[in-house]
Coordinates of C-alpha atoms in Angstrom, one line a residue:
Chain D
X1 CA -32.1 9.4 9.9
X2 CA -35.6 10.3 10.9
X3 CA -37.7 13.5 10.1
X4 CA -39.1 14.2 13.6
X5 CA -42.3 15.9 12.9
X6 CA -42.4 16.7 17.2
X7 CA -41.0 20.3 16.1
X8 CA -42.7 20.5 12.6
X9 CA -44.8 24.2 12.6
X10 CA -47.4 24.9 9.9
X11 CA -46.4 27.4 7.5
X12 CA -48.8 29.6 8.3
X13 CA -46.9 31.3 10.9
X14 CA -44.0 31.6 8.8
X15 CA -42.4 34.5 7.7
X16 CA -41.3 34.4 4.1
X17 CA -38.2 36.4 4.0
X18 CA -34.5 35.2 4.6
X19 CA -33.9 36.8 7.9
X20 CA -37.6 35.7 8.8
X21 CA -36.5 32.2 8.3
X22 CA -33.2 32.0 10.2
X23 CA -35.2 33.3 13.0
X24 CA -37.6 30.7 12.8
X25 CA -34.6 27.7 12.6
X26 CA -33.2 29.1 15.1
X27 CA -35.8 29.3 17.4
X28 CA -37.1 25.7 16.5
X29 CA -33.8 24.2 17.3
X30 CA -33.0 25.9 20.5
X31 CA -36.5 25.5 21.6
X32 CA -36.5 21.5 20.7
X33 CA -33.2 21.0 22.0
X34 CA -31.4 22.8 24.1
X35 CA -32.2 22.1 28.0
X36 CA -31.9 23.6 31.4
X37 CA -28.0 22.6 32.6
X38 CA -26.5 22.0 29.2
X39 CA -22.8 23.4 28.5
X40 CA -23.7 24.5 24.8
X41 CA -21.6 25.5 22.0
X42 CA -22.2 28.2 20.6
X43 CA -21.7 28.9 16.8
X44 CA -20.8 32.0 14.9
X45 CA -22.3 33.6 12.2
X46 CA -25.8 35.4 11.1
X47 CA -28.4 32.3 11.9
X48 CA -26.0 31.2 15.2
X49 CA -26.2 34.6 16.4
X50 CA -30.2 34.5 16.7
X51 CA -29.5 31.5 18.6
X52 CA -28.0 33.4 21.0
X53 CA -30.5 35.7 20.9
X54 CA -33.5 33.2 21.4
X55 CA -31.2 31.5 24.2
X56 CA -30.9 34.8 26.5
X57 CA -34.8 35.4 25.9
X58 CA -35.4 32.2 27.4
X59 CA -32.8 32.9 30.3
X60 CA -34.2 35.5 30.9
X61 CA -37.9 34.9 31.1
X62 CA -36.7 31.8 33.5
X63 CA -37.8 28.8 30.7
X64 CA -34.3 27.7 30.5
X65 CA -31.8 27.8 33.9
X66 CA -27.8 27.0 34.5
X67 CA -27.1 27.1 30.5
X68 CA -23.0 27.8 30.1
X69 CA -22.3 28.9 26.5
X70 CA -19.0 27.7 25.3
X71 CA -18.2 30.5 22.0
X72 CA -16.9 29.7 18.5
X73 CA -15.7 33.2 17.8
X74 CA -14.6 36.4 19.7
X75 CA -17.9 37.8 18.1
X76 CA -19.7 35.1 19.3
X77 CA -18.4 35.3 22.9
X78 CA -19.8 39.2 22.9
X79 CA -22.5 38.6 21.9
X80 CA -23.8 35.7 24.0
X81 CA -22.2 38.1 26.9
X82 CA -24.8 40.6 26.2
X83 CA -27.4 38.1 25.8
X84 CA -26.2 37.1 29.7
X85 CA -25.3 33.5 28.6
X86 CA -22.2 32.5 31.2
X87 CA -19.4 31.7 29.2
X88 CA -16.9 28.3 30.1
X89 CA -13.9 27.1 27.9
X90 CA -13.4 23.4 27.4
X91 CA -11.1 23.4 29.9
X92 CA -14.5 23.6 31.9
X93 CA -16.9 21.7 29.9
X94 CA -17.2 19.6 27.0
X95 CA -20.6 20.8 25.0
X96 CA -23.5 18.8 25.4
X97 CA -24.6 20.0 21.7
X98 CA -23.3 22.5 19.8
X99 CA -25.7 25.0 18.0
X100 CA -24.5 26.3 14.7
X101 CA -25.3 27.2 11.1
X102 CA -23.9 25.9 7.8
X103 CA -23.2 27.0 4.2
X104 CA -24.1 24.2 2.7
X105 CA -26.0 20.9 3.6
X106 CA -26.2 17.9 1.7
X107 CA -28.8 14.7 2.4
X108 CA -26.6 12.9 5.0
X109 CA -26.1 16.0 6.7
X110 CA -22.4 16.4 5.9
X111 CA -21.9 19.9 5.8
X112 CA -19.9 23.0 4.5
X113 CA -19.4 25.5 6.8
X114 CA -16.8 28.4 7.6
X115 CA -17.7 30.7 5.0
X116 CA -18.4 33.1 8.5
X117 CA -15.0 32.7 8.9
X118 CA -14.7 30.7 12.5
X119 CA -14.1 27.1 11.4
X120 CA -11.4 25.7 13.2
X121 CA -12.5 26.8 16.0
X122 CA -16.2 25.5 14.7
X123 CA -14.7 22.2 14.3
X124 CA -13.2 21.9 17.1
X125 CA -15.7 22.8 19.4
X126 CA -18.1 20.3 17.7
X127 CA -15.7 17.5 17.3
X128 CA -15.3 17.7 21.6
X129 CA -18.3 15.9 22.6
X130 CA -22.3 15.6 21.7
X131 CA -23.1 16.7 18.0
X132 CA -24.1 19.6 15.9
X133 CA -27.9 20.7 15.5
X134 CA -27.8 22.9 12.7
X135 CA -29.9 25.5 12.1
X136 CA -30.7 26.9 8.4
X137 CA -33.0 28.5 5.9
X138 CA -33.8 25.8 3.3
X139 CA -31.5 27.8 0.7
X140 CA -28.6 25.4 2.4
X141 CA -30.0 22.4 1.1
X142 CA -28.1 21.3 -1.6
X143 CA -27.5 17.6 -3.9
X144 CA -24.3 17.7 -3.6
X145 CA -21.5 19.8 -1.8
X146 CA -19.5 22.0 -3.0
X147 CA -21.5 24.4 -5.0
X148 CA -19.6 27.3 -3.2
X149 CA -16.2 27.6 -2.1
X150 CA -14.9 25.3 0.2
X151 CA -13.4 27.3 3.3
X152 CA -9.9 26.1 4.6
X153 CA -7.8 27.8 7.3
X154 CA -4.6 28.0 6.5
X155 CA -1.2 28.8 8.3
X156 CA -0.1 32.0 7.3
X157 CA 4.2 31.0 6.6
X158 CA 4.5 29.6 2.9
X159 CA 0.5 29.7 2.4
X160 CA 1.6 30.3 -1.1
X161 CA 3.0 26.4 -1.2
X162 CA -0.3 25.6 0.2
X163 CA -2.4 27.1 -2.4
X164 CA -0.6 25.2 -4.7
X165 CA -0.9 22.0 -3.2
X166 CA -4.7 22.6 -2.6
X167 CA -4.9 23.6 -6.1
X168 CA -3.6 20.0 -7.2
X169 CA -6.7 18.5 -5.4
X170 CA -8.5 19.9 -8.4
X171 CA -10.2 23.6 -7.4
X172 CA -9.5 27.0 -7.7
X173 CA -8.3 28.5 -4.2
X174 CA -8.5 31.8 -3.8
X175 CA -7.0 33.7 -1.1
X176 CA -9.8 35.0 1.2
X177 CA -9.6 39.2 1.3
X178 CA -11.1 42.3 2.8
X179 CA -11.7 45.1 0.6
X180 CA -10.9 48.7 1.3
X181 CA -8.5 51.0 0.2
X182 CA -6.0 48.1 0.5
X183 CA -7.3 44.5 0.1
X184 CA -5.5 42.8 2.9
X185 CA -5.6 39.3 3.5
X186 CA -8.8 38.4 6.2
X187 CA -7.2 36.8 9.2
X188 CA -9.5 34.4 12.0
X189 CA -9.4 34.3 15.7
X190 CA -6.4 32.3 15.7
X191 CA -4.3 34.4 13.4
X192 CA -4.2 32.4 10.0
X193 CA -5.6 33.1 6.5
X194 CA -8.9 31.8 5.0
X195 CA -8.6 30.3 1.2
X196 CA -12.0 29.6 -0.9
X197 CA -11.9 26.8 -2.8
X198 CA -14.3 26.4 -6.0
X199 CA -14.7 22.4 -6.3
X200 CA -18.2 22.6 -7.8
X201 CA -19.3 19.5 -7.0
X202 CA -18.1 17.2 -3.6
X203 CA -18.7 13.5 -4.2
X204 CA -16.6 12.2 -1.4
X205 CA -16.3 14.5 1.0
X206 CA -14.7 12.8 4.0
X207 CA -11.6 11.3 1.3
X208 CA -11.4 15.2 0.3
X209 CA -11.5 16.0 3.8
X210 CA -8.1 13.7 4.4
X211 CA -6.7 14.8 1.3
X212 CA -7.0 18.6 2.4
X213 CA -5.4 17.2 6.2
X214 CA -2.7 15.9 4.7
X215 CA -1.0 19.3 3.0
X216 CA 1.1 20.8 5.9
X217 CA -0.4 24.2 6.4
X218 CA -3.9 23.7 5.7
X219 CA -5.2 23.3 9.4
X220 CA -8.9 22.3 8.6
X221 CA -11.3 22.8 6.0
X222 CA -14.5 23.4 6.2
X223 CA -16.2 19.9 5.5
X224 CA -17.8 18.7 8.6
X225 CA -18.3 14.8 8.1
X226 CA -20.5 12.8 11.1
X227 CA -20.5 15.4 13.4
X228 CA -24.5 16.6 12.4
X229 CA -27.3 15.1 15.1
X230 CA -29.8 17.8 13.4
X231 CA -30.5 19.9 11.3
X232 CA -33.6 22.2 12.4
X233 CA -34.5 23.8 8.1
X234 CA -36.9 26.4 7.9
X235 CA -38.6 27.1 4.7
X236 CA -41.7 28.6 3.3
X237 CA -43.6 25.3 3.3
X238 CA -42.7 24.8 7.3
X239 CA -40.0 23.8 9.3
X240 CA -38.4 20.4 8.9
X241 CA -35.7 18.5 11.5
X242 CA -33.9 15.6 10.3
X243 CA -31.9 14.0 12.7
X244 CA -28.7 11.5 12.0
X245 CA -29.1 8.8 14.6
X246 CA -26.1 10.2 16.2
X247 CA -26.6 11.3 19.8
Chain I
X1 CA 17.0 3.0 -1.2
X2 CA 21.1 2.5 -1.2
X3 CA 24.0 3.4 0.6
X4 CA 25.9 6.0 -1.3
X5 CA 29.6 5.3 -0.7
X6 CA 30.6 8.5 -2.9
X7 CA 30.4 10.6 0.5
X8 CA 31.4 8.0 2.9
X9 CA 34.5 8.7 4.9
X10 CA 36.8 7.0 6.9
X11 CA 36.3 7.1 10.7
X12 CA 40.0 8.4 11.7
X13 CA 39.3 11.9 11.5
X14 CA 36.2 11.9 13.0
X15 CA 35.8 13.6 16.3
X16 CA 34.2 11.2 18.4
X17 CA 31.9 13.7 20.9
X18 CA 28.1 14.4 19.5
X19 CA 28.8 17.8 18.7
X20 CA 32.0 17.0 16.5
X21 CA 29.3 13.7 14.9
X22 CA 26.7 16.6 14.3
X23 CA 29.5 19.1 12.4
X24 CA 30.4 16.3 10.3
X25 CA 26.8 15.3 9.0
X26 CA 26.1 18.7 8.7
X27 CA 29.5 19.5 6.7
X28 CA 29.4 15.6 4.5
X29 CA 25.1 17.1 3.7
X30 CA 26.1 20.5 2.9
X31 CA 29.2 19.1 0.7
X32 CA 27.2 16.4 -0.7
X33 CA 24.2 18.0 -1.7
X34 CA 24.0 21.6 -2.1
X35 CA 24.7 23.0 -5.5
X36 CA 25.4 27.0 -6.7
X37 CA 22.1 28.6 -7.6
X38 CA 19.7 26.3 -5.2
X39 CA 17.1 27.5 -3.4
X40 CA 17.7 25.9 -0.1
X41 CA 15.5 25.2 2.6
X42 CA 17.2 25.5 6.1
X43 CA 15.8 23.6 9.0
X44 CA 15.7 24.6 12.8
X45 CA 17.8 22.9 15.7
X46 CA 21.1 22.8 16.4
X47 CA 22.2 20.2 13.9
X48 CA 20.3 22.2 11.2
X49 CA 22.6 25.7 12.6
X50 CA 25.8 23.6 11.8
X51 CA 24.5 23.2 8.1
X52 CA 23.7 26.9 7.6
X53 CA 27.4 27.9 9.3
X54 CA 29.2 25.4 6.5
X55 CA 26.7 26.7 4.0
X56 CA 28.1 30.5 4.7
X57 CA 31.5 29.5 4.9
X58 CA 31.4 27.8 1.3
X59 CA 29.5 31.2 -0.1
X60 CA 32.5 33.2 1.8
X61 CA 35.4 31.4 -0.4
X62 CA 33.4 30.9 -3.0
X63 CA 32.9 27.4 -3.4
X64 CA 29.3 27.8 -3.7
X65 CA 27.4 30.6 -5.4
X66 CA 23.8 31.8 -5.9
X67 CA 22.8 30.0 -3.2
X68 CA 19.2 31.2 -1.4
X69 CA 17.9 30.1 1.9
X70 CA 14.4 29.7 3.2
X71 CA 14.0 29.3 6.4
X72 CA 11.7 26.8 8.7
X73 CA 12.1 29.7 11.7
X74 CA 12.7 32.9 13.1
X75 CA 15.8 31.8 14.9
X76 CA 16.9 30.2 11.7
X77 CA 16.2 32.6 9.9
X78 CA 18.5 35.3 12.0
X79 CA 21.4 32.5 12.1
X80 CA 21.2 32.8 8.2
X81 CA 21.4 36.5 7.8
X82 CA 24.6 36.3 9.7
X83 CA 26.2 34.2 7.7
X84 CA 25.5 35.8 4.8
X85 CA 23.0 33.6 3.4
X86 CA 20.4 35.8 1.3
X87 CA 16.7 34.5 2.1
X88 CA 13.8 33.8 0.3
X89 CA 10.2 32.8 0.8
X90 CA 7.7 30.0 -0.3
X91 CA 6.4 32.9 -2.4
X92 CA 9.4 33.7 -4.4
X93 CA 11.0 30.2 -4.6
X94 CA 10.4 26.5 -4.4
X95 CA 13.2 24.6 -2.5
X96 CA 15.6 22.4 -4.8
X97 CA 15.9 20.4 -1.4
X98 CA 15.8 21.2 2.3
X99 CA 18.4 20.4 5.1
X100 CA 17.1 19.4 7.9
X101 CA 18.0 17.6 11.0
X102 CA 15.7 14.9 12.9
X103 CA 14.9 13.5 16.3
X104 CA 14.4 9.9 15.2
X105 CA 15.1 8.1 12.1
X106 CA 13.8 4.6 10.8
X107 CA 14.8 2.2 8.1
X108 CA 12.2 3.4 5.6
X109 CA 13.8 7.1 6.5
X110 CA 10.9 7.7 8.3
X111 CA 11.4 10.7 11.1
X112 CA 10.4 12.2 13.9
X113 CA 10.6 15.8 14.0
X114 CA 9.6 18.9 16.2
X115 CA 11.5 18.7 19.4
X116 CA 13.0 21.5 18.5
X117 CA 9.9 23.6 18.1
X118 CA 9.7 24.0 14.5
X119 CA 7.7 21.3 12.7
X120 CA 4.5 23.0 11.4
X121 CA 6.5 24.9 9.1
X122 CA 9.5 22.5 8.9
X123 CA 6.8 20.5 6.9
X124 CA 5.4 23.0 5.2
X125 CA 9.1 23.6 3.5
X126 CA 10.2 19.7 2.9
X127 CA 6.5 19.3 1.5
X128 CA 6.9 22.2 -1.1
X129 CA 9.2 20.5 -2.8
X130 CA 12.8 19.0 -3.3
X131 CA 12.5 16.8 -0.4
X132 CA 14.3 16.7 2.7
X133 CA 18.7 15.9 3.1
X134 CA 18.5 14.8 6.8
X135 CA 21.8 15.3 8.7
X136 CA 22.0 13.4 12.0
X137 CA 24.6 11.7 14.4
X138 CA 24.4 7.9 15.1
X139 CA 22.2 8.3 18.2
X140 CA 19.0 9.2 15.8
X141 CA 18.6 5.5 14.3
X142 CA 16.0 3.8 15.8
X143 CA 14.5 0.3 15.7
X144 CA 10.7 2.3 15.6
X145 CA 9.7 5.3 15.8
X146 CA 8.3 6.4 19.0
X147 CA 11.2 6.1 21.4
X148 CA 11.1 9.8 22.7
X149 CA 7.9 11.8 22.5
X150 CA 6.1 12.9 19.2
X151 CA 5.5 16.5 19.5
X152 CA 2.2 17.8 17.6
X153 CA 1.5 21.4 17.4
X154 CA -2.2 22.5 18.3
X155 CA -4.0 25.5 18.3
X156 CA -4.4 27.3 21.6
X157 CA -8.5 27.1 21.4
X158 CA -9.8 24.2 23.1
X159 CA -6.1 22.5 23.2
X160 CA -7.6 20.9 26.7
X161 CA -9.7 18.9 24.0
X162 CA -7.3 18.1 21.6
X163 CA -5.4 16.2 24.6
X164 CA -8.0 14.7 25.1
X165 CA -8.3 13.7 21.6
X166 CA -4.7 12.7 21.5
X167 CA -5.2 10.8 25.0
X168 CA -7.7 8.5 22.7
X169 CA -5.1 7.5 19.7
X170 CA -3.0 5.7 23.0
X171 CA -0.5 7.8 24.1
X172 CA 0.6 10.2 27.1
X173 CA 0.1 13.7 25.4
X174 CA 1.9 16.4 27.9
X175 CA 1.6 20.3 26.9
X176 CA 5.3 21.6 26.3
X177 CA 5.8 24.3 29.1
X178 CA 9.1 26.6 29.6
X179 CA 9.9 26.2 33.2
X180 CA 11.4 29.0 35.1
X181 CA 9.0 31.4 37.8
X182 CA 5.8 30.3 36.8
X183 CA 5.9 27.7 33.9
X184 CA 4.1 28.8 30.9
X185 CA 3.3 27.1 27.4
X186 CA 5.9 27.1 24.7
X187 CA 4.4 29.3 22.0
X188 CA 5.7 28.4 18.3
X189 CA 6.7 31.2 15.8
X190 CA 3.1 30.6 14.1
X191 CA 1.6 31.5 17.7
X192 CA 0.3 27.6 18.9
X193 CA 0.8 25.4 21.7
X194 CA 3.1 22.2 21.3
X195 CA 2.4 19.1 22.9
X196 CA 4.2 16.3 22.9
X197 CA 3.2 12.6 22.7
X198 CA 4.6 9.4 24.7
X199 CA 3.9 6.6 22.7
X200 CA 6.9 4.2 23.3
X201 CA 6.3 2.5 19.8
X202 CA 4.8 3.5 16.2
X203 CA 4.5 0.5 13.8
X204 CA 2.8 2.8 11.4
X205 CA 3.5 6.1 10.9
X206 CA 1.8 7.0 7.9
X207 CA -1.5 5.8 9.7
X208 CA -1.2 7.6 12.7
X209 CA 0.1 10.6 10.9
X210 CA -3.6 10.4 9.2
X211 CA -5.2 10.0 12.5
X212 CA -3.6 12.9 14.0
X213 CA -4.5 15.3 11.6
X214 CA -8.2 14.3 11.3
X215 CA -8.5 15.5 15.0
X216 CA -9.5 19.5 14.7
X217 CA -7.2 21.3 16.7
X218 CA -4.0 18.9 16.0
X219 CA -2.5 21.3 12.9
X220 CA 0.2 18.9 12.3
X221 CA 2.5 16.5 13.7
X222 CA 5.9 15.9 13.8
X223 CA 6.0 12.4 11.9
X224 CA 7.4 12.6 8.2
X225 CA 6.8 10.3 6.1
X226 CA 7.9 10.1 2.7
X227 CA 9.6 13.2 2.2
X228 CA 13.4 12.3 3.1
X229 CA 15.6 12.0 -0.1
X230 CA 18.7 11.3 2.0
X231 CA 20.1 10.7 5.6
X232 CA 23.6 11.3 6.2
X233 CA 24.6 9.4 9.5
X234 CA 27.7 10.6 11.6
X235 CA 28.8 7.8 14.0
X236 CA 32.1 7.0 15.3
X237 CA 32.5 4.4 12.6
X238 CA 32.2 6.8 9.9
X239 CA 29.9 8.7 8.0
X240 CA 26.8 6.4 6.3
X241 CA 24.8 8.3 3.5
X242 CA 21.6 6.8 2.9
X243 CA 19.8 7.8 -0.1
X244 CA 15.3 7.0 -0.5
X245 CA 15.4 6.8 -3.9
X246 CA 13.2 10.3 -3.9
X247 CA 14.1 13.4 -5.7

C-alpha cells in the first residue's frame, strides 16, 4: 500500500464543504484512473453519481473515448444515460475498474458500503474483475469498522428468522424502512429487504463476513474485503490516494 | 448417529415401485415424528407433497391435532391449504422440525437439495430451527455427494458472472431453463435464476458450501450440512430410520 502523491492537489483549490469534497474525489479518481476504452463500473450513491457526472464531461469534451458504463443501480443506469455514458451488462463486459463510494473505510481499505442501498449488486459488479477505486470525503476514514450499521440484503420469505440469526452474531439489526404515512419496508433492485446492523466496532471483518454468508437468507452484507485498488479521499488538507497493491 | 429400529418395518408390505418407496418414507416420517401442537415446516417436491397428504389425513381422523405448517413454497403452500393444514410464517412460529425430502444423501446425512426449485427458502426453514426429518427412497444414498448436479440459486444481475465464478470452484455450472417455444430461465418463488452445478464428486461439503456463498451473486446453495436430525430410507428391503444425533 502506497500513497501515490501523482494525483495529490494542494488544498488551496479545495472547497471546504461536504458536497465540495465529493466533487473533488470524484474528479481526482476518474481523472487518475479511468482511461479511454475501459468497460467501468459504475457505483450508486451521492459521491458515485458525480462520477458519472465528471465521466460524461469528459466524453463529452472528447478527453475520454469508447468508455461502456456497466451500472450498479436502476438510478445509476439513468443517470449515466443522461450523462451519455453507453451502458453494457456483464454479459458484455467484465469492468476494468469499478468506481464507487463507501460508508466506511478502515486502514487496509476494507470497506462498509450499502448504506445507499445497492450492495449486492455493488458487490457483485466489483467482485467480476479489476478492483474498486473508491472515492470519498475524508469523513469515511475510520480505525475500525463498524461505527455505523452494517448493511445486509436480505431475502424477503422468513427475514424474521434472519434477524434473529444475525442478531446472534452479536448486533442490533434493524429492519431498513421508508417513512411516510405508512413505514413500509425499503426494498432494492432485486426485490429483498435491507437490515442495519449496529456492531460498533469490526475487528475481523472478512470472519464476520463468512459468518453473515453462512445464515440462509442474508444474501450479502455490506463488508467489502480485498476488493479496494484505491481509494481517491478528499479532505480539507488535500486529496490523498492510497492504493492496495491490487491491480 | 444410530439406526432407530422403533420405526423400522418389515419389507412384505412394501410396494416395490419409487412412488409406493416415496409414500412409505413419507407416511413412516410423518408417523414417526410429527407430534399434536407442532409447528411444522413442509418442504417442496414430490416426496415432500406425500408428507403434507398423510399429514392432512391424520388431522382429518384426528390422530393429530394443533398441528401448523410453514411452507418452503408457493406450490407447497397451496398443497397444504387443501388438505387442511392451517399455515404459519417464520414470523409467527419457529419450526419444532421440518420435513423435507432430498436429492442426495451421505453417511454424515449430508444432502443435496434444490432440484426441485426450492432451496433458498427450504434452508431458510430447516435453519430456523428444529432441524430437518428427511424422507427419501433408497435411490437417494450416495457414496459422495455430487453425483447429479448441485443447483445454487443466483440473483438475476450479473448471473453471467456468477457462472463464471462458479466455473472457477471446478465444476460445469449450466443455467436452469424451462424448455418449450423459446426456452427461458426457471425463475424461483423469491424471483432468482437457478443454476445448477456438475461436479461429479464433493469430498467436502461444508468447504464448498463456504466457498459458494462468498461469491456475490450465489445467494445460497443447495448443500446442507448439519441440519438433518433424521433420514427415513424406503427401499425394497424395508424402511431404515437414521437418526444425527441433532435435535
Amino acid at each position: 500500500m502506497a500513497v501515490a502523491p501523482a494525483f495529490a492537489t494542494s488544498g488551496d483549490d479545495l472547497p471546504g464543504d461536504a458536497e465540495g469534497l465529493k466533487r473533488t474525489a470524484a474528479r481526482e479518481g476518474v481523472d487518475g484512473y479511468v482511461r479511454s476504452g475501459m468497460a467501468l463500473g459504475l457505483g450508486s450513491g451521492t459521491t458515485s453519481a458525480l462520477a458519472v457526472l465528471r465521466i460524461g464531461d469528459l466524453l463529452r469534451s472528447g478527453e475520454l473515448r469508447d468508455v461502456r458504463g456497466i451500472p450498479t443501480s436502476e438510478a445509476t443506469a439513468r443517470m449515466a444515460r443522461e450523462a451519455g455514458i453507453p451502458l453494457v451488462g456483464l454479459d458484455d463486459a467484465r469492468p476494468d475498474l469499478t468506481i464507487d463510494g463507501a460508508d466506511e473505510i478502515n486502514a487496509s481499505l476494507d470497506l462498509i458500503k450499502g448504506r445507499g442501498g445497492a450492495l449486492l449488486r455493488e458487490k457483485i459488479v466489483a467482485a467480476s474483475g479489476g478492483g474498486l477505486v473508491v472515492i470519498a470525503d475524508g469523513s469515511k476514514m475510520v480505525d475500525a469498522l463498524g461505527e455505523g450499521p452494517l448493511p445486509v440484503e436480505v431475502d424477503r420469505f422468513g427475514y424474521e428468522a434472519t434477524l434473529n440469526a444475525l442478531a446472534t452474531l452479536g448486533c442490533e439489526p434493524e429492519l431498513r424502512l421508508l417513512s411516510g404515512e405508512e413505514p413500509h419496508p425499503f426494498v432494492t433492485d432485486g426485490g429483498h429487504y435491507t437490515v442495519d446492523c449496529k456492531f460498533y466496532s469490526i475487528p475481523d471483518p472478512a470472519g464476520l463476513e463468512t459468518e453473515i454468508r453462512s445464515i440462509p437468507g442474508a444474501l450479502e452484507c455490506g463488508l467489502f474485503v480485498g476488493l479496494t485498488r484505491a481509494v481517491v479521499i478528499a479532505s480539507e488538507v488535500g486529496v490523498e490516494v492510497i492504493e492496495s497493491g491490487l491491480s
